Coordinates of C-alpha atoms and ligand atoms in Angstrom, one line a residue:
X1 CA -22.5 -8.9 14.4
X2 CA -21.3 -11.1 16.8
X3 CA -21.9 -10.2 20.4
X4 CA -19.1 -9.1 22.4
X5 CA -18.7 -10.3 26.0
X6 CA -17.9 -7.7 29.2
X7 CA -15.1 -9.2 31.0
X8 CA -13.3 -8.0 33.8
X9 CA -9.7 -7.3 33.0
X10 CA -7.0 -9.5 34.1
X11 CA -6.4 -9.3 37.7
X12 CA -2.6 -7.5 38.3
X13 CA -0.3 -9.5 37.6
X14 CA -2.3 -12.9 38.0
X15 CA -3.4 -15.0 35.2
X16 CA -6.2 -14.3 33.0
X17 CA -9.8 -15.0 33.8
X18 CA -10.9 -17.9 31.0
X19 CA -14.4 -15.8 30.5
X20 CA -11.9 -13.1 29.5
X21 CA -10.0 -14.3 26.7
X22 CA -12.0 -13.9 23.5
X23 CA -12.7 -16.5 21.3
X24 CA -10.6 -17.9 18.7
X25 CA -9.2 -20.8 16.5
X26 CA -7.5 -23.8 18.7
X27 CA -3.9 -23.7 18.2
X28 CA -0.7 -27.0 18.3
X29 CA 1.5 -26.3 21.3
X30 CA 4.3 -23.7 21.3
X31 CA 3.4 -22.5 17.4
X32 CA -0.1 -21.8 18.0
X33 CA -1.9 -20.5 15.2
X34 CA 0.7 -19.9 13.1
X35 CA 0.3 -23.3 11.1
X36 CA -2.6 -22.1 9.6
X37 CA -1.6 -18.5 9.1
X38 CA 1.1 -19.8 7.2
X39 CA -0.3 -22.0 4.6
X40 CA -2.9 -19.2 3.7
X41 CA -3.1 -15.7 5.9
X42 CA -6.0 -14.7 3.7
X43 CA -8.3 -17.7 4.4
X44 CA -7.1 -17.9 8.0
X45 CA -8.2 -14.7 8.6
X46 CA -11.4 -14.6 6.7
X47 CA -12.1 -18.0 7.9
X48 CA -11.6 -16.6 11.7
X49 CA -13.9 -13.8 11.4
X50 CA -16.4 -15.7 10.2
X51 CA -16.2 -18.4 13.0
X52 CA -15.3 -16.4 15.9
X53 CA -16.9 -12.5 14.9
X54 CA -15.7 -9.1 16.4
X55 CA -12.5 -9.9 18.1
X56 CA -10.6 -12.9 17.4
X57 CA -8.0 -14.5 20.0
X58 CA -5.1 -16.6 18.8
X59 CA -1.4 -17.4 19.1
X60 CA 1.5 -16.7 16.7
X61 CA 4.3 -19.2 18.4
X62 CA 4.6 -17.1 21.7
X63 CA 2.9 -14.3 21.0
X64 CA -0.6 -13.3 21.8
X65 CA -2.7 -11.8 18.6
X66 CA -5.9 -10.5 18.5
X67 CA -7.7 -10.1 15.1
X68 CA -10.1 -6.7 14.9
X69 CA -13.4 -6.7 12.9
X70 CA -15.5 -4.5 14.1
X71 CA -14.8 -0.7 13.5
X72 CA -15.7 0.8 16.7
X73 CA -12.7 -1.1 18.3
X74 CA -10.3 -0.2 14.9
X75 CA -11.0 3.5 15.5
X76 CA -10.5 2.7 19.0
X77 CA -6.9 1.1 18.3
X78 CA -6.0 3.6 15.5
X79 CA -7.3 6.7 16.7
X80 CA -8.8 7.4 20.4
X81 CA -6.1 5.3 22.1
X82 CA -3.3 5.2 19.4
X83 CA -0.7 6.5 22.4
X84 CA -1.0 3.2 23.9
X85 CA -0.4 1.2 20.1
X86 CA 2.9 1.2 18.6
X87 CA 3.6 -0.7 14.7
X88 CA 3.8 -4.2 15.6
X89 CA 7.0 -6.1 15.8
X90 CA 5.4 -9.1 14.8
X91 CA 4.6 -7.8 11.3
X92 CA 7.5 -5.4 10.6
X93 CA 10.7 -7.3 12.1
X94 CA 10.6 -9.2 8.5
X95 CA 11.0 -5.8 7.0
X96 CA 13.8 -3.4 9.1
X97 CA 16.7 -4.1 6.7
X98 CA 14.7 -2.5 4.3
X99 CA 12.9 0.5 5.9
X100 CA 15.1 1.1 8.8
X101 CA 13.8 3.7 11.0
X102 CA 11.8 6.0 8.0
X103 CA 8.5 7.0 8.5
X104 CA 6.5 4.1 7.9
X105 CA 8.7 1.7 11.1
X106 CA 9.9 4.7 13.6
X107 CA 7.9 5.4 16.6
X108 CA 7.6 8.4 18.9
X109 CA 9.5 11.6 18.5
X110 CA 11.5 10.7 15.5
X111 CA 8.6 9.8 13.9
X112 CA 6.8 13.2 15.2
X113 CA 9.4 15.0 13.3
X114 CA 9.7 13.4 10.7
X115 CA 6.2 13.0 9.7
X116 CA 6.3 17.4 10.2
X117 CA 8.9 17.4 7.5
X118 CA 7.6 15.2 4.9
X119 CA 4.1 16.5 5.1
X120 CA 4.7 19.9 3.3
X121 CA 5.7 17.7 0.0
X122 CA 2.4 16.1 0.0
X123 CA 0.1 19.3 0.2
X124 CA -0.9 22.3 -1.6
X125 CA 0.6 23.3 -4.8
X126 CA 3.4 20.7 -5.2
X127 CA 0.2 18.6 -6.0
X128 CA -0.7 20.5 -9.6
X129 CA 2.9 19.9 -10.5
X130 CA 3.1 15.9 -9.6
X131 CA -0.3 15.9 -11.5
X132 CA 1.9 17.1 -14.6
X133 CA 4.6 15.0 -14.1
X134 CA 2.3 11.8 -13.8
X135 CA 0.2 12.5 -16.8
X136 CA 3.7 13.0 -18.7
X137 CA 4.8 9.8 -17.5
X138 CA 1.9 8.1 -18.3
X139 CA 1.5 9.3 -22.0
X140 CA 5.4 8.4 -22.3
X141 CA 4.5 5.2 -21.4
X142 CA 1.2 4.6 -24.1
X143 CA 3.7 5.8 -26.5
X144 CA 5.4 1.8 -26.4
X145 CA 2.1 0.5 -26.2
X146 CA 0.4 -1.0 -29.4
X147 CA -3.2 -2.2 -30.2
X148 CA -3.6 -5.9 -30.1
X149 CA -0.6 -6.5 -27.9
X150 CA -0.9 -8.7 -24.3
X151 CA 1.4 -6.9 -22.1
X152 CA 1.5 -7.6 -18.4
X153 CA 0.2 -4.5 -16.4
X154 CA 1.4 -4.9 -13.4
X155 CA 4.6 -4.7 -14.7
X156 CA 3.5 -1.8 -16.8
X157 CA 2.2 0.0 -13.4
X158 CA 5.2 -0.8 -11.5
X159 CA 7.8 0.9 -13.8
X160 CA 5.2 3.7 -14.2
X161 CA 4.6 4.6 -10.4
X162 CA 8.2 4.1 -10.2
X163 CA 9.0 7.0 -12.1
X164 CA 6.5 9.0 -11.1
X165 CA 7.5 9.0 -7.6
X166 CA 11.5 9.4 -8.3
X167 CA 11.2 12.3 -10.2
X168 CA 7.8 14.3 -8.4
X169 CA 9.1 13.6 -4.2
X170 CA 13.4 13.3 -5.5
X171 CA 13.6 15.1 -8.9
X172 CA 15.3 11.8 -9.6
X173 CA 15.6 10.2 -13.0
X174 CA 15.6 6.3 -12.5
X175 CA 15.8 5.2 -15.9
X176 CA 18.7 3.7 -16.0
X177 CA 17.7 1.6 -12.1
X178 CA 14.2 0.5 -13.5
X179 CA 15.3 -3.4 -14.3
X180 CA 17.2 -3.4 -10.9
X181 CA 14.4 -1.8 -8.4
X182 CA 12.0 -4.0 -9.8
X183 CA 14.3 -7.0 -10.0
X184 CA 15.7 -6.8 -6.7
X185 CA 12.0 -5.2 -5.4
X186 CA 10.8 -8.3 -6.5
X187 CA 12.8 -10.4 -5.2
X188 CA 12.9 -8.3 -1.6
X189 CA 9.2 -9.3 -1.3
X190 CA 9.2 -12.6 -1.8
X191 CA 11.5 -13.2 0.6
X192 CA 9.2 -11.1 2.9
X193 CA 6.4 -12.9 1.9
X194 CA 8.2 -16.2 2.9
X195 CA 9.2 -14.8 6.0
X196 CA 5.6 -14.3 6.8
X197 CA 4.7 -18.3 6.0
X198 CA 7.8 -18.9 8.1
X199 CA 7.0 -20.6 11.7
X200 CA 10.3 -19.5 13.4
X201 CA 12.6 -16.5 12.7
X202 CA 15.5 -17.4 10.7
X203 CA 18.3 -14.5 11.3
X204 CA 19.3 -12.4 7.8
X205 CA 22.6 -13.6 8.2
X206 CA 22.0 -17.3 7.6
X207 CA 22.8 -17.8 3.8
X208 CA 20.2 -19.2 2.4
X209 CA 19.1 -18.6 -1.1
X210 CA 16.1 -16.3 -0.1
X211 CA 18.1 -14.1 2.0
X212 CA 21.1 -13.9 -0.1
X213 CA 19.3 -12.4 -2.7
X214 CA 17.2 -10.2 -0.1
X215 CA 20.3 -9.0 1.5
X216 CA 21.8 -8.1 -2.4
X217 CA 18.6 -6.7 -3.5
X218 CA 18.8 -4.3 -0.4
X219 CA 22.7 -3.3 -0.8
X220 CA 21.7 -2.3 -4.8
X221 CA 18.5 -0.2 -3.7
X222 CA 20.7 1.5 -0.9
X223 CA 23.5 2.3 -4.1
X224 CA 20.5 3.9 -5.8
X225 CA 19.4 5.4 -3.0
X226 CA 23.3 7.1 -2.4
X227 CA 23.3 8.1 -6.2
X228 CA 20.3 10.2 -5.8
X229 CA 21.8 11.7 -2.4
X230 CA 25.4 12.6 -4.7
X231 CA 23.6 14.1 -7.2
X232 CA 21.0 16.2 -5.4
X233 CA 24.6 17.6 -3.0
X234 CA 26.0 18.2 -6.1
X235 CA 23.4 20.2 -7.8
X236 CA 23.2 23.6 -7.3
X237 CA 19.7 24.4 -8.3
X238 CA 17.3 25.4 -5.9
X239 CA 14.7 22.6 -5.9
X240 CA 11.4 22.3 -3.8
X241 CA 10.6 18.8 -2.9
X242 CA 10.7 16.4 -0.2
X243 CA 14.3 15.8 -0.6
X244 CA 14.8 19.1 -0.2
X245 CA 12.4 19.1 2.8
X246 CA 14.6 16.4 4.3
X247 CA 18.1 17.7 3.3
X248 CA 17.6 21.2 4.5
X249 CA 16.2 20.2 8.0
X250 CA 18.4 21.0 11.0
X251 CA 18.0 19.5 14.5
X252 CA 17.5 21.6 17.5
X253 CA 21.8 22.1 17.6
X254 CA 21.8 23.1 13.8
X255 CA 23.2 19.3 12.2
X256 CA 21.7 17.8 9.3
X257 CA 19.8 14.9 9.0
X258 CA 22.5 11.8 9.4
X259 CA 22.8 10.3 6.0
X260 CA 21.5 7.0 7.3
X261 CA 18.3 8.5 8.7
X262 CA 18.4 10.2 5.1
X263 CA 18.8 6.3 3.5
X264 CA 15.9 5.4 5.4
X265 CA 13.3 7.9 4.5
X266 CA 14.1 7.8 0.8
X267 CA 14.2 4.3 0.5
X268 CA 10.6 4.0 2.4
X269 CA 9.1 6.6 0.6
X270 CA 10.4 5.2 -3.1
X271 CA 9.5 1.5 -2.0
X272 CA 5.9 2.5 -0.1
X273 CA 4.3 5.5 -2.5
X274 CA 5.8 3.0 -5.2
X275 CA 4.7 -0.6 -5.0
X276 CA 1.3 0.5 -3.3
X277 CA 0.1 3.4 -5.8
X278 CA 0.9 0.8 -8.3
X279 CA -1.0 -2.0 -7.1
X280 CA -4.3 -0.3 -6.4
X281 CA -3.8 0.7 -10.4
X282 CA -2.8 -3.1 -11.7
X283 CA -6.0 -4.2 -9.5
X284 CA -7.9 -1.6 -10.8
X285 CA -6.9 -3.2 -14.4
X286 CA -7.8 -6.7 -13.5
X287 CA -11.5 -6.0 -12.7
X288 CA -12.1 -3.3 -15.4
X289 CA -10.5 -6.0 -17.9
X290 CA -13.4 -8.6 -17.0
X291 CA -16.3 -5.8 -16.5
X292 CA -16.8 -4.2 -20.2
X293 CA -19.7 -2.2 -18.8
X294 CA -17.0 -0.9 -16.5
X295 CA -15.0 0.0 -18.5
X296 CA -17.6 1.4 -21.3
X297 CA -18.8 4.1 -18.7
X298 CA -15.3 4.7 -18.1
X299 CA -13.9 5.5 -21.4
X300 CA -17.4 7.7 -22.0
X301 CA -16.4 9.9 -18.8
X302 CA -13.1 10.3 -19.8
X303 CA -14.1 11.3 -23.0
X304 CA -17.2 13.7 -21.7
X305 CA -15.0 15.6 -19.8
X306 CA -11.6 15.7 -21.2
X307 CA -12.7 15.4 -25.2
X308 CA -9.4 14.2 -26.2
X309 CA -6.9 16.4 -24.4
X310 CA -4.7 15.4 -21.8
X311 CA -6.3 15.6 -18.0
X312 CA -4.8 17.8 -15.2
X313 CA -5.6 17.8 -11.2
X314 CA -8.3 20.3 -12.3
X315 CA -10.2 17.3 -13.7
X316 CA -10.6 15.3 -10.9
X317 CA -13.9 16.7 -9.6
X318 CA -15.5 15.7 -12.5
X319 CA -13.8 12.7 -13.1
X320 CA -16.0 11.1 -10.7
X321 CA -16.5 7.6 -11.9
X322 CA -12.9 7.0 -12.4
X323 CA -12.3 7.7 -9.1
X324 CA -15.0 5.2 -7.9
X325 CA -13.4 2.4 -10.2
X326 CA -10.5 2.9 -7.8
X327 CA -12.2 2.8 -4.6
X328 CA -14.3 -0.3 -5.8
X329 CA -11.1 -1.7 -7.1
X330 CA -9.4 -0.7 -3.6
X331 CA -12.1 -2.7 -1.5
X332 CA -12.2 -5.5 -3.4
X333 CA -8.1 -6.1 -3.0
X334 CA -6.8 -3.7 -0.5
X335 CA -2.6 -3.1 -1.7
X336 CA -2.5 -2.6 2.6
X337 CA -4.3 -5.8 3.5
X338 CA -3.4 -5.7 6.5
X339 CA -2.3 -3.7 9.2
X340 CA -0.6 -5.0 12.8
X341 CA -0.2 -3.0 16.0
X342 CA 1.2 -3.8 19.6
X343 CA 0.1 -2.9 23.0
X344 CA 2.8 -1.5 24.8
X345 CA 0.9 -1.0 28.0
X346 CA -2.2 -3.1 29.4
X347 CA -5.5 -1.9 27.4
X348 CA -8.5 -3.1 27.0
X349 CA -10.5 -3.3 23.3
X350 CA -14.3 -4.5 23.5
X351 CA -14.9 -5.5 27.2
X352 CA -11.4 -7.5 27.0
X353 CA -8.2 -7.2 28.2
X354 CA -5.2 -6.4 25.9
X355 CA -2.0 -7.2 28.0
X356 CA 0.7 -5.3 27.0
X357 CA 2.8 -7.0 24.4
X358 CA -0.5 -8.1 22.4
X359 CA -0.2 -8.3 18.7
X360 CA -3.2 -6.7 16.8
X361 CA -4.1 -7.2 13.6
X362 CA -6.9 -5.5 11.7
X363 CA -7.3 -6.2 7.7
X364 CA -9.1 -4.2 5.1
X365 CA -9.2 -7.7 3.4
X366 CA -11.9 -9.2 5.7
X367 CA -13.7 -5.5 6.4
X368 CA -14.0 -4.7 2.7
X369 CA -15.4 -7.6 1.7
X370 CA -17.7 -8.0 4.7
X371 CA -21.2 -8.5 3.6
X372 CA -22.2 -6.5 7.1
X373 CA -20.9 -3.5 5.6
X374 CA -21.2 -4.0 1.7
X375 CA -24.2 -5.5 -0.6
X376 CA -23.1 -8.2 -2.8
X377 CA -19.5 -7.9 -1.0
X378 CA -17.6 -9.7 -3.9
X379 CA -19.3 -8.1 -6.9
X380 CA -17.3 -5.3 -8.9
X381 CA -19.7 -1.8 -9.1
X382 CA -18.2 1.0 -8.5
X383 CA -21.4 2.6 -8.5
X384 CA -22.0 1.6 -5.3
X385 CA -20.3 4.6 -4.1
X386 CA -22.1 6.9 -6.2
X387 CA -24.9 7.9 -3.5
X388 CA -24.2 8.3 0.1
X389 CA -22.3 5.3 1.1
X390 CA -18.6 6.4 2.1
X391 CA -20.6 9.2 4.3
X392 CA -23.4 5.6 6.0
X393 CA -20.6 3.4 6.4
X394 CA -18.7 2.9 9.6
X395 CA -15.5 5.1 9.8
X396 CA -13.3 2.2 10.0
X397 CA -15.4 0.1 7.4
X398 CA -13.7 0.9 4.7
X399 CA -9.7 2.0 5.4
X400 CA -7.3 1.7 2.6
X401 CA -4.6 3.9 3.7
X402 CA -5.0 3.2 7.4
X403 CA -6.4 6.0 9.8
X404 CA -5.6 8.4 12.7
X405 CA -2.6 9.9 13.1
X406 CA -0.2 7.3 11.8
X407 CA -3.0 7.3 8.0
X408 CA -0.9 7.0 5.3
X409 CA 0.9 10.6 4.1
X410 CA 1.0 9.8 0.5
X411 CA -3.1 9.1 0.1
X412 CA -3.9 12.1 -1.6
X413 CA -0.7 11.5 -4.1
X414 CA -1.9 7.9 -4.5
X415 CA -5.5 9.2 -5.3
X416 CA -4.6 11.6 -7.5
X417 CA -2.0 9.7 -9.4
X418 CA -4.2 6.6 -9.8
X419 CA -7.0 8.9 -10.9
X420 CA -4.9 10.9 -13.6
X421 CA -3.5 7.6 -15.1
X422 CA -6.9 5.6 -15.1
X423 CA -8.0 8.3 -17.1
X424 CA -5.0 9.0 -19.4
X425 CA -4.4 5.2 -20.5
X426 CA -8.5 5.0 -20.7
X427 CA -8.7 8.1 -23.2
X428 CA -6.5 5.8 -25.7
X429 CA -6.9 2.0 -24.5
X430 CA -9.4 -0.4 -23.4
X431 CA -8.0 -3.5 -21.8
X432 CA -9.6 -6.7 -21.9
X433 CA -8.1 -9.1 -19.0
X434 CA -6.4 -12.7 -20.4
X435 CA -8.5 -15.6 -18.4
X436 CA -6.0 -18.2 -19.7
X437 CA -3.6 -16.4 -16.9
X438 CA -5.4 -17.3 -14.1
X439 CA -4.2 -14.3 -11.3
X440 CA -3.4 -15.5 -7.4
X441 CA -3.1 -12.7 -4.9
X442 CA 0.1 -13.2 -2.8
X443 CA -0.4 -11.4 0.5
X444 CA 3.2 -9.9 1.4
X445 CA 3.9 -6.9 3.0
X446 CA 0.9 -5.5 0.3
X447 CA -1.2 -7.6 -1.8
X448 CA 0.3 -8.8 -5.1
X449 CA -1.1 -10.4 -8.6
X450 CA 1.6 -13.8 -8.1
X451 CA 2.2 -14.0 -11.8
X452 CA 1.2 -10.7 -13.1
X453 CA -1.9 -9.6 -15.0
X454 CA -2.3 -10.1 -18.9
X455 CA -4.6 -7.5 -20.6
X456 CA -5.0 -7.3 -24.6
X457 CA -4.6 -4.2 -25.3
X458 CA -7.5 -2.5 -27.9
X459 CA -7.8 0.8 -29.2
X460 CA -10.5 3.2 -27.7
X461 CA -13.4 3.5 -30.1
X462 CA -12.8 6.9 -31.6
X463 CA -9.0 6.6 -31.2
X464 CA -6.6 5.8 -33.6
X465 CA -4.7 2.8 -32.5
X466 CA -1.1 4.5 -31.4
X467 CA -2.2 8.3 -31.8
X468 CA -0.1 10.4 -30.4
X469 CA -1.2 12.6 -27.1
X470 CA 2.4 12.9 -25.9
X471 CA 2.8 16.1 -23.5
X472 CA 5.0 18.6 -24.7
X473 CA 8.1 18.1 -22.1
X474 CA 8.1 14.5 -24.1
X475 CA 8.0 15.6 -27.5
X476 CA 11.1 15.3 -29.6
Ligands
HEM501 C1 -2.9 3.4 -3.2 C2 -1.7 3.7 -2.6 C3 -1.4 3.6 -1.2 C4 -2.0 2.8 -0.2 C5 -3.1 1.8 -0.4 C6 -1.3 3.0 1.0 C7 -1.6 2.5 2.2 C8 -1.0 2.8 3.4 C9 -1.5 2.4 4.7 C10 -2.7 1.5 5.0 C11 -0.7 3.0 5.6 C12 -0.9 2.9 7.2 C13 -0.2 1.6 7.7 C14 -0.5 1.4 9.2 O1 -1.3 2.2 9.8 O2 0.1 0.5 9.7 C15 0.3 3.8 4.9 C16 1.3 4.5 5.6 C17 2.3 5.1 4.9 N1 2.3 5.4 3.5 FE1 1.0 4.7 2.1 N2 -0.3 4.0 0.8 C18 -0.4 4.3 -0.5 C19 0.4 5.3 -1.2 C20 1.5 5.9 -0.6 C21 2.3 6.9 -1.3 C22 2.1 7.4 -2.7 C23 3.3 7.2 -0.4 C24 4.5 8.2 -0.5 C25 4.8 8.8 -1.6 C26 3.1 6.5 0.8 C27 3.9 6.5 2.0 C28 3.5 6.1 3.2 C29 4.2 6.3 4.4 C30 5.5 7.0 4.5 C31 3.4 5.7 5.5 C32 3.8 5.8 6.9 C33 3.1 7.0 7.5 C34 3.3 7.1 9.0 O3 3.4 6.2 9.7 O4 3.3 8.3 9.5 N3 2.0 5.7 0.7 N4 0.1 3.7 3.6

């Protein structure tokens, strides 16, 4: 671990002491480092941990940035002095068309009430009944599938999580809005994940091709967004779900939730439980596709425990090995590579000063695969977690969804979902990965397959190619 040096803080209002600034890449006048964060932010970053250790100084244009790696100072930033760390600006300006001021961008006491009303749809009982609707979903979905046939899975995934998270946090059916979400999804981050290779901000309103079709893909998601609102007004069942949470809430003087506040939660919460959930289950694919030792021991616990019959949240416990197949598959590519926070008053993190202002950025990428913390960092075994590592490692070693206060809501959704769909697509397929389509992680706002991944598709041993598990709500 590389040793961190005690520095007095900077000296009010005077410039900082050189001793003081922590080390870091050399940057070109006026852009700094962003040049090399540019042509590749996940080499930039790894490459800057490795040079330069725990705490990383550089320059994005005018901004100052400080890359975290070491754990203590994460928790420090995410949890014992979170009042003083607010989202970054930096990292989520690219993004505000999109999310407006939902959960995952607002700050203070909107954020402290909403986060109160969205929590009760992610807890308790409402869980058991998600678990049905995913595992419904999931067998509607092996129903298209054939053996022998190279399908692309992220593709596969992203319709699935899709309409898992419509219908179990909205009681929305999307079928009809698939092609469009993940068209104009698509082509939203792209356009975010240019913005991020970008050396200057260019404003939404300049028309270039990128933000034409960013601005269009947003006004079609908002239209979907404003169906699901019309319909839920004009339903007169009683539902229980987070729409309801949100559309029966009342502020202090009795008014509902303004429609745009509305827009903005259910759009975040569709794009984030969405995109995410499914990427940690396409990545998931991508290793067990090259590992069939993986994915022999997986099909053989599925079968051990559920013998043929569809699995419920009930199964989880013993569904162990599934479960570490995700959080090997999570380490290895992380859908929240990265998280970014800013000081908004003078700190100090490690022995340095943090002026206020400071852009921080701490990635799972680099952590996860940090041979510090992991044997064999880039191998694939998900028996790694079998003994007593989560409890040994560092708290903030290993942090998928985040941590502290601000931790992602949805993590016990996204666990349980990938969990019960590992296992329901493992009962009746095994997937071999196609090595012919080579598969290029494109770091956006969460870490994408550029390109897709290609699995052939095989029947389980055992199983007949196409037989039919469908869950009753689905059967004719
Ligand atoms: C494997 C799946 C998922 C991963 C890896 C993931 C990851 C994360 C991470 C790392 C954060 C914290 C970001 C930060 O601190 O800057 C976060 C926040 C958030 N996530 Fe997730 N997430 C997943 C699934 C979900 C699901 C299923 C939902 C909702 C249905 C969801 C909704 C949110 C929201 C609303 C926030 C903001 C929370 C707040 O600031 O209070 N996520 N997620």
């Amino acid at each position: 671990m590389a040793a961190k040096v005690a520095s007095s803080p900077y000296a009010r209002g005077g410039a900082p002491a050189a001793r003081s600034r922590p080390p870091g890449p050399p940057g070109l006048p006026i852009l700094g480092n962003l040049l090399g964060l540019a042509r590749d932010p996940l080499a930039f970053y790894t490459d800057c941990a490795e040079r330069y250790g725990d705490i990383v100084g550089m320059r994005l244009g005018g901004w100052p940035a400080l890359l975290l790696n070491d754990p203590d100072d994460i928790e420090s930033v995410l949890v014992k002095q979170h009042r003083s760390y607010v989202r970054n600006s930096f990292f989520w300006r690219h993004v505000t068309a999109v999310f407006g001021n939902g959960l995952l961008t607002s700050e203070g006491a909107l954020w402290q009430r909403q986060r109160r009303l969205a929590a009760p749809a992610f807890t308790g009982p409402r869980l058991t009944r998600y678990g049905e609707t995913m595992v419904a979903h999931t067998g509607a979905m092996l129903d298209t599938w054939k053996a022998g046939e190279i399908r692309d899975v992220h593709a596969d995934m992203m319709v699935l999580t899709l309409r898992i998270a419509a219908e179990s946090l909205f009681g929305a059916v999307v079928e009809e809005d698939v092609e469009t979400i993940k068209r104009d999804g698509d082509a939203i981050t792209r356009e975010i994940a240019a913005r991020f290779t970008r050396l200057f901000v260019i404003p939404d309103i300049v028309p270039l091709p990128g933000h034409l079709r960013y601005r269009r893909g947003i006004r079609r998601l908002e239209a979907i967004v404003a169906r699901i609102l019309r319909q839920r007004r004009a339903d007169p069942e009683v539902h229980s779900d987070l729409l309801s949470n949100l559309m029966q809430a009342r502020d202090e003087t009795g008014q509902p939730m303004p429609d745009r506040q509305l827009r903005d939660e259910v759009l975040t919460m569709l794009l984030a439980g969405q995109e995410t959930t499914a990427l940690a289950l396409t990545w998931s694919w991508y290793l067990i596709g090259q590992h069939p030792e993986v994915d022999a021991r997986l099909g053989a616990e599925v079968e051990a425990v559920l013998g043929g019959r569809a699995p419920t949240i009930d199964d989880l416990p013993r569904l162990r090995y599934t479960g570490q197949v995700i959080t090997e598959a999570m380490r290895l590519f992380p859908p929240a590579w990265a998280l970014g926070r800013e000081a908004t008053v003078d700190c100090e993190i490690g022995g340095y000063p943090v002026p206020k202002g400071t852009t921080l950025f701490i990635c799972p990428w680099i952590l996860h695969r940090s041979a510090r913390f992991f044997d064999e960092p880039a191998a694939f075994r998900p028996e790694r977690w079998e003994g007593s590592l989560a409890k040994d490692l560092p708290r903030f070693a290993y942090l998928p969804f985040g941590g502290g206060p601000r931790i992602c809501i949805g993590n016990r959704f996204a666990l349980m979902e990938a969990s019960l769909v590992l296992a329901t697509v493992a009962q009746r397929f095994s997937l071999t990965w196609q090595a012919s389509r080579p598969v290029i992680p494109l770091p956006s706002i969460t870490l994408r397959p550029d390109g897709g991944v290609w699995v052939k598709l095989a029947a389980r041993a055992g199983t007949p190619a196409g037989a039919n598990r469908r869950e009753a709500r689905f059967q004719a």
